[in-house]
CSV table of C-alpha atoms in Angstrom, one decimal:
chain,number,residue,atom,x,y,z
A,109,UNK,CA,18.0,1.4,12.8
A,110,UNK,CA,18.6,-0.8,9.9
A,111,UNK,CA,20.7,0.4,7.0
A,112,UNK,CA,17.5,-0.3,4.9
A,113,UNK,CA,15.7,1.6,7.1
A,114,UNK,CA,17.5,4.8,6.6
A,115,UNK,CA,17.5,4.2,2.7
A,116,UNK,CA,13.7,4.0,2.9
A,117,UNK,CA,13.8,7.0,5.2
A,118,UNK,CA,15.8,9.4,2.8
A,119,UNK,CA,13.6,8.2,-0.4
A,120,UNK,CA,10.5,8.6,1.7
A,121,UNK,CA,11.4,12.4,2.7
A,122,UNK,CA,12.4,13.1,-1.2
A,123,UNK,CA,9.2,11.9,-2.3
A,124,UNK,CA,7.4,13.7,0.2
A,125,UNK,CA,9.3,17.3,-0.8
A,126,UNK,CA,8.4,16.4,-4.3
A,127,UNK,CA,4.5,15.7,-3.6
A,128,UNK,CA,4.7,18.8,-1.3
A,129,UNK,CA,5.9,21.0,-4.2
A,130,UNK,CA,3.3,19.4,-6.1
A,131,UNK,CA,0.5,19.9,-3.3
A,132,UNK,CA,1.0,23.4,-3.3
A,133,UNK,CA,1.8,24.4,-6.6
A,134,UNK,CA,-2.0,22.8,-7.5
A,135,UNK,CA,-3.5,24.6,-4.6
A,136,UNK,CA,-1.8,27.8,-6.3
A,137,UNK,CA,-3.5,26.9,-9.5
A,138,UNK,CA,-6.7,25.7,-8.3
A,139,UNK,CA,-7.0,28.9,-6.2
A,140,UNK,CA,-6.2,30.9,-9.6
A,141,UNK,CA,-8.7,29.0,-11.4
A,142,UNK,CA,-11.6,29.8,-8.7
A,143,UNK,CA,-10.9,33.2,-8.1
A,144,UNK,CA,-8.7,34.7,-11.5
A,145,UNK,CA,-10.5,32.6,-14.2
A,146,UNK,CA,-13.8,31.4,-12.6
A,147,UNK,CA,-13.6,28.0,-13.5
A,148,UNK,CA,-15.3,26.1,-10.8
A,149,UNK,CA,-14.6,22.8,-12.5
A,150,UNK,CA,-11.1,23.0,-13.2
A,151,UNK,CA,-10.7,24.1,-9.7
A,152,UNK,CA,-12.7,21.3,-8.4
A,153,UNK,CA,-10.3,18.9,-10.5
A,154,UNK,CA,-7.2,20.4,-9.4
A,155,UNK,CA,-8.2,19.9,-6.0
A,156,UNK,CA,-9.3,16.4,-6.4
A,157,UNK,CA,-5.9,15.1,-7.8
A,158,UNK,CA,-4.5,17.6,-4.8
A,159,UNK,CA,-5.6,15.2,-2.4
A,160,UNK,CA,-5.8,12.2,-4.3
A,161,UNK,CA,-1.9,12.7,-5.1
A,162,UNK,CA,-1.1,13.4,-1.3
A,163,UNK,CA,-3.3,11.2,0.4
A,164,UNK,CA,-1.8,8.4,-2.0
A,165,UNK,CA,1.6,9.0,-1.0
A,166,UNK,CA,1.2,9.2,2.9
A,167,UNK,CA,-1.0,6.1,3.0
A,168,UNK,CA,1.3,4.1,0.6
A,169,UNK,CA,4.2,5.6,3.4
A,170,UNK,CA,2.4,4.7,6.3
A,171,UNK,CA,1.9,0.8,4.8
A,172,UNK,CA,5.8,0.7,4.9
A,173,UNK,CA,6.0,1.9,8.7
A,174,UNK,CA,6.5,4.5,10.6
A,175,UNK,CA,9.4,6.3,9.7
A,176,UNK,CA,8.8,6.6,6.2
A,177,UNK,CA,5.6,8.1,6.8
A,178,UNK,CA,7.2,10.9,9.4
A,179,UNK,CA,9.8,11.4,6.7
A,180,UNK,CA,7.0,12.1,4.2
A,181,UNK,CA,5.6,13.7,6.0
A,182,UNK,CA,8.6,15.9,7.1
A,183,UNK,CA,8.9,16.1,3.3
A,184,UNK,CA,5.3,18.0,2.7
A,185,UNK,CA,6.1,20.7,4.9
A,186,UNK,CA,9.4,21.5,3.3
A,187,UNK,CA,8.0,21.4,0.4
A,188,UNK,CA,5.0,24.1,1.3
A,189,UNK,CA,8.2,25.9,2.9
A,190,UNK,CA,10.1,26.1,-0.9
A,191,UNK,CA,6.6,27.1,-2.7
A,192,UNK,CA,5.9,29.3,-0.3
A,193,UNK,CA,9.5,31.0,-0.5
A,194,UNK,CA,9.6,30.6,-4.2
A,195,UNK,CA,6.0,32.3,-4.2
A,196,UNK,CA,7.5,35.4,-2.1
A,197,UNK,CA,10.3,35.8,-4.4
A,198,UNK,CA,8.2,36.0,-7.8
């Protein structure tokens, strides 16, 4: 595996543990907004750019091959893991 390879690895598992902390923290609020505040538009929003943001990512990932878009997606479920935990410990 090239050297630019692995670069593009690494940067595509950081951004997918960012989008992931994202992913999740808006799921957090959207569920929040639905349930706690009953705002069925803000939740719908929040949801929308939930997917949008992460659908965005994995497809521009998957454009660039195959190992970026393992990483990313390798990257999402650590970052569910770190909301989750961070979720636990509030």
């Amino acid at each position: 595996m090239s050297g630019t390879m692995v670069l593009l690895g690494l940067a595509s598992l950081a951004l997918g543990i960012g989008v992931g902390l994202l992913h999740f923290t808006l799921l957090r609020a959207g569920t929040d907004a639905m349930l706690l505040e009953s705002k069925a538009l803000k939740a719908i929003a929040l949801t929308a750019l939930r997917f949008g943001l992460t659908i965005g990512a994995l497809v521009g990932c998957a454009l660039l091959g195959a190992v970026p878009l393992l990483a990313a997606a390798l990257g999402i479920g650590i970052g569910r893991m770190l909301t989750l935990r961070r979720a636990r410990s509030a």
